[in-house]
PDB file of C-alpha atoms in Angstrom:
ATOM      1  CA  UNK N 136       0.000   0.000   0.000  1.00 50.00           C
ATOM      2  CA  UNK N 137       1.406   3.400  -1.016  1.00 59.00           C
ATOM      3  CA  UNK N 138       2.333   6.083   1.417  1.00 68.00           C
ATOM      4  CA  UNK N 139      -0.597   8.335   2.231  1.00 74.00           C
ATOM      5  CA  UNK N 140      -0.326  11.996   1.216  1.00 77.00           C
ATOM      6  CA  UNK N 141      -1.583  14.633   3.606  1.00 75.00           C
ATOM      7  CA  UNK N 142      -4.007  16.956   1.844  1.00 77.00           C
ATOM      8  CA  UNK N 143      -5.006  20.155   3.572  1.00 75.00           C
ATOM      9  CA  UNK N 144      -7.855  22.457   2.736  1.00 82.00           C
ATOM     10  CA  UNK N 145      -7.044  26.037   1.731  1.00 79.00           C
ATOM     11  CA  UNK N 146      -8.732  28.464   4.070  1.00 89.00           C
ATOM     12  CA  UNK N 147      -9.655  32.040   3.380  1.00 90.00           C
ATOM     13  CA  UNK N 148      -8.024  34.824   5.356  1.00 92.00           C
ATOM     14  CA  UNK N 149      -9.390  38.341   5.691  1.00 94.00           C
ATOM     15  CA  UNK N 150      -7.757  40.724   3.258  1.00 95.00           C
ATOM     16  CA  UNK N 151      -7.684  43.461   5.885  1.00 95.00           C
ATOM     17  CA  UNK N 152      -5.862  41.198   8.330  1.00 94.00           C
ATOM     18  CA  UNK N 153      -2.958  41.179   5.854  1.00 95.00           C
ATOM     19  CA  UNK N 154      -3.231  44.695   4.465  1.00 96.00           C
ATOM     20  CA  UNK N 155      -5.284  46.804   6.895  1.00 96.00           C
ATOM     21  CA  UNK N 156      -5.572  49.778   4.545  1.00 96.00           C
ATOM     22  CA  UNK N 157      -6.053  49.484   0.793  1.00 94.00           C
ATOM     23  CA  UNK N 158      -4.148  52.645  -0.207  1.00 92.00           C
ATOM     24  CA  UNK N 159      -1.489  52.584   2.506  1.00 93.00           C
ATOM     25  CA  UNK N 160      -0.784  48.847   2.639  1.00 95.00           C
ATOM     26  CA  UNK N 161      -2.148  46.877  -0.329  1.00 95.00           C
ATOM     27  CA  UNK N 162      -1.325  49.260  -3.191  1.00 94.00           C
ATOM     28  CA  UNK N 163       2.370  49.639  -2.224  1.00 94.00           C
ATOM     29  CA  UNK N 164       2.621  45.850  -1.880  1.00 95.00           C
ATOM     30  CA  UNK N 165       1.069  45.352  -5.324  1.00 95.00           C
ATOM     31  CA  UNK N 166       3.429  47.909  -6.874  1.00 93.00           C
ATOM     32  CA  UNK N 167       6.360  45.800  -5.658  1.00 92.00           C
ATOM     33  CA  UNK N 168       4.740  42.491  -6.613  1.00 93.00           C
ATOM     34  CA  UNK N 169       3.210  43.022 -10.036  1.00 93.00           C
ATOM     35  CA  UNK N 170       4.392  39.555 -11.071  1.00 91.00           C
ATOM     36  CA  UNK N 171       1.379  38.128  -9.192  1.00 91.00           C
ATOM     37  CA  UNK N 172      -0.863  39.896 -11.711  1.00 93.00           C
ATOM     38  CA  UNK N 173       1.393  39.105 -14.660  1.00 91.00           C
ATOM     39  CA  UNK N 174       0.975  35.406 -13.828  1.00 89.00           C
ATOM     40  CA  UNK N 175      -2.787  35.628 -14.502  1.00 90.00           C
ATOM     41  CA  UNK N 176      -2.668  37.988 -17.491  1.00 89.00           C
ATOM     42  CA  UNK N 177      -1.822  37.347 -21.143  1.00 78.00           C
ATOM     43  CA  UNK N 178       1.295  39.496 -20.866  1.00 82.00           C
ATOM     44  CA  UNK N 179       3.853  40.809 -18.415  1.00 89.00           C
ATOM     45  CA  UNK N 180       3.483  44.087 -16.558  1.00 91.00           C
ATOM     46  CA  UNK N 181       6.720  46.088 -16.380  1.00 90.00           C
ATOM     47  CA  UNK N 182       7.456  46.987 -12.723  1.00 89.00           C
ATOM     48  CA  UNK N 183      10.011  49.636 -13.707  1.00 88.00           C
ATOM     49  CA  UNK N 184       7.242  51.694 -15.350  1.00 89.00           C
ATOM     50  CA  UNK N 185       4.885  51.651 -12.345  1.00 90.00           C
ATOM     51  CA  UNK N 186       3.706  54.942 -10.847  1.00 88.00           C
ATOM     52  CA  UNK N 187       1.550  55.099  -7.734  1.00 84.00           C
ATOM     53  CA  UNK N 188      -1.260  57.561  -6.923  1.00 71.00           C
ATOM     54  CA  UNK N 189      -1.037  59.472 -10.211  1.00 68.00           C
ATOM     55  CA  UNK N 190      -3.533  62.319 -10.213  1.00 63.00           C
ATOM     56  CA  UNK N 191      -6.178  63.353 -12.722  1.00 64.00           C
ATOM     57  CA  UNK N 192      -8.253  66.255 -11.496  1.00 63.00           C
ATOM     58  CA  UNK N 193      -9.592  65.419  -8.028  1.00 67.00           C
ATOM     59  CA  UNK N 194      -8.956  61.663  -8.473  1.00 73.00           C
ATOM     60  CA  UNK N 195      -5.809  59.605  -8.004  1.00 83.00           C
ATOM     61  CA  UNK N 196      -5.454  56.249  -9.741  1.00 89.00           C
ATOM     62  CA  UNK N 197      -3.822  53.588  -7.590  1.00 92.00           C
ATOM     63  CA  UNK N 198      -1.267  52.465 -10.180  1.00 94.00           C
ATOM     64  CA  UNK N 199      -0.294  53.309 -13.758  1.00 94.00           C
ATOM     65  CA  UNK N 200       2.029  50.848 -15.476  1.00 93.00           C
ATOM     66  CA  UNK N 201       2.976  49.699 -18.962  1.00 91.00           C
ATOM     67  CA  UNK N 202       2.809  46.146 -20.251  1.00 87.00           C
ATOM     68  CA  UNK N 203       5.244  44.393 -22.553  1.00 83.00           C
ATOM     69  CA  UNK N 204       3.039  45.291 -25.547  1.00 79.00           C
ATOM     70  CA  UNK N 205       3.665  48.981 -24.952  1.00 80.00           C
ATOM     71  CA  UNK N 206       0.120  49.618 -23.684  1.00 84.00           C
ATOM     72  CA  UNK N 207      -0.624  51.850 -20.712  1.00 89.00           C
ATOM     73  CA  UNK N 208      -2.482  50.048 -17.919  1.00 93.00           C
ATOM     74  CA  UNK N 209      -4.415  51.666 -15.061  1.00 95.00           C
ATOM     75  CA  UNK N 210      -5.005  49.609 -11.909  1.00 96.00           C
ATOM     76  CA  UNK N 211      -7.742  50.461  -9.424  1.00 96.00           C
ATOM     77  CA  UNK N 212      -7.982  48.563  -6.134  1.00 96.00           C
ATOM     78  CA  UNK N 213     -11.149  48.342  -4.060  1.00 96.00           C
ATOM     79  CA  UNK N 214     -11.896  46.511  -0.842  1.00 96.00           C
ATOM     80  CA  UNK N 215     -15.384  45.032  -0.531  1.00 95.00           C
ATOM     81  CA  UNK N 216     -17.949  44.909  -3.351  1.00 96.00           C
ATOM     82  CA  UNK N 217     -17.508  46.743  -6.633  1.00 96.00           C
ATOM     83  CA  UNK N 218     -19.540  49.943  -6.786  1.00 95.00           C
ATOM     84  CA  UNK N 219     -20.599  52.610  -9.286  1.00 95.00           C
ATOM     85  CA  UNK N 220     -18.180  55.148  -7.840  1.00 94.00           C
ATOM     86  CA  UNK N 221     -15.161  52.989  -8.611  1.00 94.00           C
ATOM     87  CA  UNK N 222     -16.536  52.017 -12.023  1.00 94.00           C
ATOM     88  CA  UNK N 223     -16.709  55.718 -12.852  1.00 93.00           C
ATOM     89  CA  UNK N 224     -13.138  56.162 -11.635  1.00 93.00           C
ATOM     90  CA  UNK N 225     -11.915  53.287 -13.795  1.00 94.00           C
ATOM     91  CA  UNK N 226     -13.467  54.856 -16.904  1.00 93.00           C
ATOM     92  CA  UNK N 227     -12.159  58.311 -15.955  1.00 92.00           C
ATOM     93  CA  UNK N 228      -8.631  56.963 -15.532  1.00 92.00           C
ATOM     94  CA  UNK N 229      -8.769  55.154 -18.872  1.00 91.00           C
ATOM     95  CA  UNK N 230      -9.503  58.376 -20.742  1.00 89.00           C
ATOM     96  CA  UNK N 231      -7.431  60.747 -18.610  1.00 88.00           C
ATOM     97  CA  UNK N 232      -4.267  58.679 -18.852  1.00 88.00           C
ATOM     98  CA  UNK N 233      -4.894  57.628 -22.467  1.00 87.00           C
ATOM     99  CA  UNK N 234      -4.723  54.000 -21.340  1.00 89.00           C
ATOM    100  CA  UNK N 235      -5.689  50.957 -23.368  1.00 87.00           C
ATOM    101  CA  UNK N 236      -6.143  48.552 -20.433  1.00 91.00           C
ATOM    102  CA  UNK N 237      -7.826  48.797 -17.033  1.00 95.00           C
ATOM    103  CA  UNK N 238      -7.467  46.313 -14.172  1.00 96.00           C
ATOM    104  CA  UNK N 239     -10.056  46.589 -11.405  1.00 97.00           C
ATOM    105  CA  UNK N 240      -9.271  44.516  -8.309  1.00 97.00           C
ATOM    106  CA  UNK N 241     -12.160  43.874  -5.889  1.00 97.00           C
ATOM    107  CA  UNK N 242     -13.113  41.417  -3.195  1.00 96.00           C
ATOM    108  CA  UNK N 243     -16.505  40.851  -4.801  1.00 96.00           C
ATOM    109  CA  UNK N 244     -17.732  41.877  -8.249  1.00 95.00           C
ATOM    110  CA  UNK N 245     -21.375  42.861  -8.677  1.00 96.00           C
ATOM    111  CA  UNK N 246     -23.127  41.272 -11.660  1.00 96.00           C
ATOM    112  CA  UNK N 247     -24.047  44.639 -13.199  1.00 96.00           C
ATOM    113  CA  UNK N 248     -20.412  45.750 -13.211  1.00 96.00           C
ATOM    114  CA  UNK N 249     -19.328  42.488 -14.808  1.00 95.00           C
ATOM    115  CA  UNK N 250     -21.886  43.117 -17.572  1.00 95.00           C
ATOM    116  CA  UNK N 251     -20.607  46.655 -18.152  1.00 94.00           C
ATOM    117  CA  UNK N 252     -17.020  45.430 -18.408  1.00 93.00           C
ATOM    118  CA  UNK N 253     -18.046  42.665 -20.821  1.00 91.00           C
ATOM    119  CA  UNK N 254     -19.902  45.140 -23.017  1.00 90.00           C
ATOM    120  CA  UNK N 255     -16.942  47.534 -23.096  1.00 90.00           C
ATOM    121  CA  UNK N 256     -14.577  44.700 -23.966  1.00 88.00           C
ATOM    122  CA  UNK N 257     -16.761  43.610 -26.884  1.00 82.00           C
ATOM    123  CA  UNK N 258     -17.714  47.058 -28.152  1.00 79.00           C
ATOM    124  CA  UNK N 259     -14.669  49.311 -27.796  1.00 78.00           C
ATOM    125  CA  UNK N 260     -10.938  49.293 -28.339  1.00 71.00           C
ATOM    126  CA  UNK N 261     -10.180  49.113 -24.607  1.00 83.00           C
ATOM    127  CA  UNK N 262      -9.662  46.071 -22.389  1.00 89.00           C
ATOM    128  CA  UNK N 263     -11.114  45.891 -18.865  1.00 94.00           C
ATOM    129  CA  UNK N 264     -10.220  43.130 -16.443  1.00 95.00           C
ATOM    130  CA  UNK N 265     -11.970  42.557 -13.117  1.00 96.00           C
ATOM    131  CA  UNK N 266     -10.071  40.366 -10.679  1.00 96.00           C
ATOM    132  CA  UNK N 267     -11.298  38.994  -7.383  1.00 96.00           C
ATOM    133  CA  UNK N 268      -8.739  39.376  -4.602  1.00 96.00           C
ATOM    134  CA  UNK N 269      -8.509  36.669  -1.943  1.00 95.00           C
ATOM    135  CA  UNK N 270      -5.943  35.703   0.627  1.00 94.00           C
ATOM    136  CA  UNK N 271      -5.523  32.027   1.427  1.00 93.00           C
ATOM    137  CA  UNK N 272      -3.515  29.911   3.861  1.00 90.00           C
ATOM    138  CA  UNK N 273      -2.944  26.166   3.854  1.00 87.00           C
ATOM    139  CA  UNK N 274      -2.307  24.795   7.296  1.00 82.00           C
ATOM    140  CA  UNK N 275       0.429  26.752   9.015  1.00 82.00           C
ATOM    141  CA  UNK N 276       1.863  28.132   5.770  1.00 85.00           C
ATOM    142  CA  UNK N 277       2.346  31.841   5.140  1.00 90.00           C
ATOM    143  CA  UNK N 278      -0.604  33.603   3.571  1.00 91.00           C
ATOM    144  CA  UNK N 279      -0.784  33.911  -0.208  1.00 91.00           C
ATOM    145  CA  UNK N 280      -2.797  36.285  -2.419  1.00 94.00           C
ATOM    146  CA  UNK N 281      -4.967  34.803  -5.138  1.00 93.00           C
ATOM    147  CA  UNK N 282      -6.234  36.787  -8.114  1.00 95.00           C
ATOM    148  CA  UNK N 283      -9.181  35.179  -9.907  1.00 94.00           C
ATOM    149  CA  UNK N 284     -10.256  36.569 -13.270  1.00 94.00           C
ATOM    150  CA  UNK N 285     -13.957  37.492 -13.219  1.00 95.00           C
ATOM    151  CA  UNK N 286     -14.142  39.150 -16.615  1.00 94.00           C
ATOM    152  CA  UNK N 287     -11.706  40.157 -19.321  1.00 91.00           C
ATOM    153  CA  UNK N 288     -11.566  40.591 -23.088  1.00 85.00           C
ATOM    154  CA  UNK N 289     -12.372  37.402 -24.988  1.00 75.00           C
ATOM    155  CA  UNK N 290     -10.416  36.419 -28.073  1.00 69.00           C
ATOM    156  CA  UNK N 291     -13.447  37.217 -30.216  1.00 65.00           C
ATOM    157  CA  UNK N 292     -13.908  40.495 -28.381  1.00 60.00           C
ATOM    158  CA  UNK N 293     -10.265  41.393 -28.998  1.00 62.00           C
ATOM    159  CA  UNK N 294     -10.711  40.735 -32.716  1.00 64.00           C
ATOM    160  CA  UNK N 295     -13.871  42.868 -32.821  1.00 60.00           C
ATOM    161  CA  UNK N 296     -12.140  45.673 -30.938  1.00 57.00           C
ATOM    162  CA  UNK N 297      -9.157  45.547 -33.283  1.00 59.00           C
ATOM    163  CA  UNK N 298     -11.461  45.639 -36.308  1.00 61.00           C
ATOM    164  CA  UNK N 299     -13.389  48.592 -34.882  1.00 60.00           C
ATOM    165  CA  UNK N 300     -10.159  50.357 -34.137  1.00 58.00           C
ATOM    166  CA  UNK N 301      -9.011  49.813 -37.693  1.00 62.00           C
ATOM    167  CA  UNK N 302     -12.351  51.097 -39.014  1.00 65.00           C
ATOM    168  CA  UNK N 303     -12.067  54.183 -36.866  1.00 66.00           C
ATOM    169  CA  UNK N 304      -8.504  54.889 -38.018  1.00 76.00           C
ATOM    170  CA  UNK N 305      -9.444  54.320 -41.648  1.00 83.00           C
ATOM    171  CA  UNK N 306     -12.472  56.611 -41.471  1.00 85.00           C
ATOM    172  CA  UNK N 307     -10.513  59.349 -39.695  1.00 86.00           C
ATOM    173  CA  UNK N 308      -7.723  59.139 -42.274  1.00 91.00           C
ATOM    174  CA  UNK N 309     -10.122  59.203 -45.224  1.00 92.00           C
ATOM    175  CA  UNK N 310     -11.952  62.185 -43.760  1.00 93.00           C
ATOM    176  CA  UNK N 311      -8.672  64.081 -43.294  1.00 94.00           C
ATOM    177  CA  UNK N 312      -7.496  63.166 -46.782  1.00 96.00           C
ATOM    178  CA  UNK N 313     -10.680  64.337 -48.505  1.00 95.00           C
ATOM    179  CA  UNK N 314     -10.719  67.577 -46.518  1.00 95.00           C
ATOM    180  CA  UNK N 315      -7.187  68.298 -47.703  1.00 96.00           C
ATOM    181  CA  UNK N 316      -8.064  67.286 -51.270  1.00 97.00           C
ATOM    182  CA  UNK N 317     -11.089  69.594 -51.421  1.00 96.00           C
ATOM    183  CA  UNK N 318      -9.047  72.456 -50.044  1.00 96.00           C
ATOM    184  CA  UNK N 319      -6.391  71.992 -52.733  1.00 96.00           C
ATOM    185  CA  UNK N 320      -8.903  71.310 -55.519  1.00 96.00           C
ATOM    186  CA  UNK N 321     -10.723  74.567 -54.803  1.00 95.00           C
ATOM    187  CA  UNK N 322      -7.727  76.470 -56.188  1.00 95.00           C
ATOM    188  CA  UNK N 323      -7.693  74.400 -59.401  1.00 95.00           C
ATOM    189  CA  UNK N 324     -11.285  73.607 -60.392  1.00 95.00           C
ATOM    190  CA  UNK N 325     -14.919  74.147 -59.413  1.00 93.00           C
ATOM    191  CA  UNK N 326     -15.857  70.492 -60.027  1.00 92.00           C
ATOM    192  CA  UNK N 327     -16.294  69.557 -56.342  1.00 93.00           C
ATOM    193  CA  UNK N 328     -16.730  73.055 -54.946  1.00 91.00           C
ATOM    194  CA  UNK N 329     -20.139  72.276 -53.438  1.00 89.00           C
ATOM    195  CA  UNK N 330     -19.002  69.110 -51.689  1.00 90.00           C
ATOM    196  CA  UNK N 331     -18.073  68.591 -48.053  1.00 89.00           C
ATOM    197  CA  UNK N 332     -15.626  65.915 -47.002  1.00 87.00           C
ATOM    198  CA  UNK N 333     -16.513  62.298 -46.321  1.00 89.00           C
ATOM    199  CA  UNK N 334     -15.114  59.338 -44.383  1.00 88.00           C
ATOM    200  CA  UNK N 335     -16.260  56.929 -47.085  1.00 87.00           C
ATOM    201  CA  UNK N 336     -14.196  55.387 -49.878  1.00 90.00           C
ATOM    202  CA  UNK N 337     -15.674  57.656 -52.589  1.00 92.00           C
ATOM    203  CA  UNK N 338     -16.240  61.371 -52.936  1.00 94.00           C
ATOM    204  CA  UNK N 339     -18.672  62.181 -55.750  1.00 91.00           C
ATOM    205  CA  UNK N 340     -20.149  65.173 -57.534  1.00 93.00           C
ATOM    206  CA  UNK N 341     -22.976  65.248 -60.097  1.00 93.00           C
ATOM    207  CA  UNK N 342     -21.854  66.024 -63.645  1.00 95.00           C
ATOM    208  CA  UNK N 343     -25.069  67.814 -64.578  1.00 93.00           C
ATOM    209  CA  UNK N 344     -26.207  64.785 -66.610  1.00 93.00           C
ATOM    210  CA  UNK N 345     -28.650  62.600 -64.635  1.00 92.00           C
ATOM    211  CA  UNK N 346     -27.025  59.325 -63.599  1.00 93.00           C
ATOM    212  CA  UNK N 347     -23.408  60.451 -64.114  1.00 95.00           C
ATOM    213  CA  UNK N 348     -20.921  61.503 -61.413  1.00 96.00           C
ATOM    214  CA  UNK N 349     -17.309  62.619 -61.087  1.00 97.00           C
ATOM    215  CA  UNK N 350     -15.943  60.442 -58.281  1.00 96.00           C
ATOM    216  CA  UNK N 351     -12.666  60.268 -56.439  1.00 97.00           C
ATOM    217  CA  UNK N 352     -11.828  56.825 -55.051  1.00 95.00           C
ATOM    218  CA  UNK N 353      -9.496  56.308 -52.084  1.00 95.00           C
ATOM    219  CA  UNK N 354      -7.813  53.051 -51.101  1.00 94.00           C
ATOM    220  CA  UNK N 355      -5.014  52.173 -48.643  1.00 91.00           C
ATOM    221  CA  UNK N 356      -2.173  52.879 -51.046  1.00 95.00           C
ATOM    222  CA  UNK N 357      -3.828  54.264 -54.174  1.00 96.00           C
ATOM    223  CA  UNK N 358      -6.438  56.677 -55.480  1.00 97.00           C
ATOM    224  CA  UNK N 359      -8.623  56.788 -58.571  1.00 97.00           C
ATOM    225  CA  UNK N 360     -10.706  59.243 -60.581  1.00 98.00           C
ATOM    226  CA  UNK N 361     -13.934  57.917 -62.049  1.00 97.00           C
ATOM    227  CA  UNK N 362     -16.825  58.771 -64.299  1.00 97.00           C
ATOM    228  CA  UNK N 363     -19.494  56.775 -62.451  1.00 95.00           C
ATOM    229  CA  UNK N 364     -22.620  55.909 -64.434  1.00 95.00           C
ATOM    230  CA  UNK N 365     -25.477  54.854 -62.156  1.00 92.00           C
ATOM    231  CA  UNK N 366     -28.988  56.201 -62.593  1.00 90.00           C
ATOM    232  CA  UNK N 367     -30.796  53.828 -60.246  1.00 84.00           C
ATOM    233  CA  UNK N 368     -32.354  50.363 -59.863  1.00 82.00           C
ATOM    234  CA  UNK N 369     -34.737  50.750 -62.832  1.00 85.00           C
ATOM    235  CA  UNK N 370     -32.112  52.152 -65.181  1.00 88.00           C
ATOM    236  CA  UNK N 371     -29.647  49.309 -65.690  1.00 89.00           C
ATOM    237  CA  UNK N 372     -30.089  49.346 -69.466  1.00 91.00           C
ATOM    238  CA  UNK N 373     -29.781  53.136 -69.560  1.00 93.00           C
ATOM    239  CA  UNK N 374     -26.451  52.845 -67.722  1.00 93.00           C
ATOM    240  CA  UNK N 375     -25.232  50.299 -70.228  1.00 93.00           C
ATOM    241  CA  UNK N 376     -26.329  52.256 -73.325  1.00 94.00           C
ATOM    242  CA  UNK N 377     -24.656  55.453 -72.102  1.00 95.00           C
ATOM    243  CA  UNK N 378     -21.493  53.517 -71.294  1.00 96.00           C
ATOM    244  CA  UNK N 379     -21.413  51.784 -74.692  1.00 95.00           C
ATOM    245  CA  UNK N 380     -21.842  55.136 -76.415  1.00 96.00           C
ATOM    246  CA  UNK N 381     -18.698  56.391 -74.696  1.00 97.00           C
ATOM    247  CA  UNK N 382     -16.844  53.112 -75.209  1.00 97.00           C
ATOM    248  CA  UNK N 383     -17.299  53.467 -78.977  1.00 96.00           C
ATOM    249  CA  UNK N 384     -15.307  56.697 -78.643  1.00 96.00           C
ATOM    250  CA  UNK N 385     -12.612  55.189 -76.409  1.00 97.00           C
ATOM    251  CA  UNK N 386      -9.681  56.142 -78.634  1.00 97.00           C
ATOM    252  CA  UNK N 387     -10.802  59.761 -78.860  1.00 96.00           C
ATOM    253  CA  UNK N 388     -11.392  60.019 -75.115  1.00 97.00           C
ATOM    254  CA  UNK N 389      -8.090  58.405 -74.122  1.00 97.00           C
ATOM    255  CA  UNK N 390      -6.176  60.601 -76.563  1.00 97.00           C
ATOM    256  CA  UNK N 391      -7.703  63.695 -74.950  1.00 96.00           C
ATOM    257  CA  UNK N 392      -7.028  62.320 -71.473  1.00 97.00           C
ATOM    258  CA  UNK N 393      -3.445  61.432 -72.301  1.00 96.00           C
ATOM    259  CA  UNK N 394      -3.469  57.840 -71.059  1.00 96.00           C
ATOM    260  CA  UNK N 395      -5.426  54.601 -71.257  1.00 97.00           C
ATOM    261  CA  UNK N 396      -8.419  54.180 -68.951  1.00 97.00           C
ATOM    262  CA  UNK N 397     -10.139  51.233 -67.310  1.00 97.00           C
ATOM    263  CA  UNK N 398     -13.583  50.645 -68.849  1.00 97.00           C
ATOM    264  CA  UNK N 399     -15.444  48.696 -66.197  1.00 95.00           C
ATOM    265  CA  UNK N 400     -18.609  46.834 -67.186  1.00 93.00           C
ATOM    266  CA  UNK N 401     -19.439  43.956 -64.847  1.00 86.00           C
ATOM    267  CA  UNK N 402     -22.497  41.817 -65.702  1.00 84.00           C
ATOM    268  CA  UNK N 403     -23.400  41.411 -62.017  1.00 80.00           C
ATOM    269  CA  UNK N 404     -23.334  45.164 -61.401  1.00 86.00           C
ATOM    270  CA  UNK N 405     -25.712  47.635 -63.053  1.00 89.00           C
ATOM    271  CA  UNK N 406     -23.344  50.594 -62.666  1.00 92.00           C
ATOM    272  CA  UNK N 407     -20.665  51.347 -65.273  1.00 95.00           C
ATOM    273  CA  UNK N 408     -17.361  53.128 -64.674  1.00 96.00           C
ATOM    274  CA  UNK N 409     -14.550  54.773 -66.579  1.00 97.00           C
ATOM    275  CA  UNK N 410     -11.550  54.774 -64.243  1.00 97.00           C
ATOM    276  CA  UNK N 411      -8.015  56.060 -64.027  1.00 98.00           C
ATOM    277  CA  UNK N 412      -5.996  54.493 -61.199  1.00 97.00           C
ATOM    278  CA  UNK N 413      -3.102  56.284 -59.513  1.00 97.00           C
ATOM    279  CA  UNK N 414      -0.568  54.406 -57.403  1.00 96.00           C
ATOM    280  CA  UNK N 415       1.186  57.311 -55.695  1.00 95.00           C
ATOM    281  CA  UNK N 416      -0.270  56.539 -52.260  1.00 96.00           C
ATOM    282  CA  UNK N 417      -3.560  56.355 -50.362  1.00 95.00           C
ATOM    283  CA  UNK N 418      -5.163  57.038 -47.000  1.00 94.00           C
ATOM    284  CA  UNK N 419      -2.453  55.123 -45.128  1.00 91.00           C
ATOM    285  CA  UNK N 420       0.345  57.185 -46.675  1.00 94.00           C
ATOM    286  CA  UNK N 421      -0.134  60.549 -44.969  1.00 94.00           C
ATOM    287  CA  UNK N 422       3.479  61.547 -45.574  1.00 96.00           C
ATOM    288  CA  UNK N 423       2.755  61.420 -49.335  1.00 96.00           C
ATOM    289  CA  UNK N 424      -0.604  63.177 -49.312  1.00 97.00           C
ATOM    290  CA  UNK N 425       0.603  66.456 -50.831  1.00 97.00           C
ATOM    291  CA  UNK N 426       1.821  64.661 -53.937  1.00 97.00           C
ATOM    292  CA  UNK N 427      -1.094  62.198 -54.014  1.00 97.00           C
ATOM    293  CA  UNK N 428      -3.641  65.000 -53.864  1.00 97.00           C
ATOM    294  CA  UNK N 429      -1.856  67.021 -56.537  1.00 97.00           C
ATOM    295  CA  UNK N 430      -1.796  64.181 -59.094  1.00 98.00           C
ATOM    296  CA  UNK N 431      -5.343  63.043 -58.217  1.00 98.00           C
ATOM    297  CA  UNK N 432      -6.847  66.499 -58.748  1.00 98.00           C
ATOM    298  CA  UNK N 433      -4.883  66.908 -61.981  1.00 98.00           C
ATOM    299  CA  UNK N 434      -6.209  63.530 -63.204  1.00 98.00           C
ATOM    300  CA  UNK N 435      -9.780  64.510 -62.335  1.00 98.00           C
ATOM    301  CA  UNK N 436      -9.459  67.764 -64.289  1.00 97.00           C
ATOM    302  CA  UNK N 437      -8.118  65.869 -67.313  1.00 97.00           C
ATOM    303  CA  UNK N 438     -10.863  63.233 -67.052  1.00 97.00           C
ATOM    304  CA  UNK N 439     -13.556  65.886 -66.982  1.00 97.00           C
ATOM    305  CA  UNK N 440     -12.064  67.692 -69.984  1.00 96.00           C
ATOM    306  CA  UNK N 441     -11.790  64.492 -72.021  1.00 97.00           C
ATOM    307  CA  UNK N 442     -15.437  63.547 -71.385  1.00 97.00           C
ATOM    308  CA  UNK N 443     -17.133  66.918 -71.011  1.00 93.00           C
ATOM    309  CA  UNK N 444     -18.313  67.177 -74.638  1.00 91.00           C
ATOM    310  CA  UNK N 445     -19.601  63.606 -74.772  1.00 96.00           C
ATOM    311  CA  UNK N 446     -21.423  62.786 -71.534  1.00 95.00           C
ATOM    312  CA  UNK N 447     -24.481  64.947 -72.305  1.00 93.00           C
ATOM    313  CA  UNK N 448     -24.701  63.352 -75.739  1.00 94.00           C
ATOM    314  CA  UNK N 449     -24.321  59.894 -74.167  1.00 94.00           C
ATOM    315  CA  UNK N 450     -27.178  60.612 -71.765  1.00 92.00           C
ATOM    316  CA  UNK N 451     -29.433  61.883 -74.532  1.00 92.00           C
ATOM    317  CA  UNK N 452     -28.609  58.835 -76.655  1.00 91.00           C
ATOM    318  CA  UNK N 453     -29.550  56.547 -73.745  1.00 89.00           C
ATOM    319  CA  UNK N 454     -32.787  58.502 -73.199  1.00 88.00           C
ATOM    320  CA  UNK N 455     -33.794  58.138 -76.876  1.00 81.00           C
ATOM    321  CA  UNK N 456     -32.872  54.469 -77.099  1.00 73.00           C
ATOM    322  CA  UNK N 457     -34.800  53.769 -73.919  1.00 57.00           C
ATOM    323  CA  UNK N 458     -37.893  55.518 -75.328  1.00 47.00           C
ATOM    324  CA  UNK N 459     -37.696  53.487 -78.557  1.00 43.00           C
ATOM    325  CA  UNK N 460     -37.371  50.218 -76.644  1.00 47.00           C
ATOM    326  CA  UNK N 461     -40.285  51.105 -74.388  1.00 43.00           C
ATOM    327  CA  UNK N 462     -42.455  51.874 -77.442  1.00 39.00           C
ATOM    328  CA  UNK N 463     -41.530  48.559 -79.053  1.00 42.00           C
ATOM    329  CA  UNK N 464     -42.414  46.725 -75.826  1.00 42.00           C
ATOM    330  CA  UNK N 465     -45.861  48.289 -75.867  1.00 38.00           C
TER     331      UNK N 465
END
């Protein structure tokens, strides 16, 4: 028969019996022992970056520290049950210190606060962890802290947050780019003078012919200028007739423009496009924007000049052909 192994039950010890005061006793201990938290996180906290009782207005966050990913982390400690006051502080510290991560340490987490943290993790670009703090002893051993994760960002939540962050950065960059483009274009042409900026991928302006638009396109590392032919859901054939009219004059148009163009006619798409692509840079290349904007505006001016005399005729041709077909159908 094998030797019996003595197994002892872990018993809970009052947190205050170890650290009587949260700010005076526990927070300084945690500052010197951040490895306990690192052991239960996905990354290491860097003790050398820790700052205690950093102030923002009338509040002082318990700890500010960086993690190995270069993110700023705020840590708020609370004895007892989580409460609305400390939740507000956590959110205040996140914004005031421009932090990406918050760690809220409590003895007991209320269900409503767990739900708020879960929602923020899944819906924003920040990460909020709530840990339960316990102190345990086994037999006559020294006491040991135990941090149990109550809520934190899920892998799916992290992916969603990253995607939303990317969307936000993309939209902000596109908006800034188009604002700069419109400002420059105003000194060169009146084509888009009535337009405000946009955060979308395209910036369009009516040509004066129904169903035809002068559009700028903006991608990560390229731009484009486009004659966009799209009159609406009931006008697919009109779009095609107007496009074919211009396509028959391709050589003339491209000679006037000074370069070949992309003549886009996809069967699965009712719109038709005449496109010139520029690969000088896009919304991710802010250091190149001055040059990108200059060549894009120049290309738009040349596109408009090469098509100006023909688009009204193309629209009229499509109108007439549509009327003839409708009469034949009747």
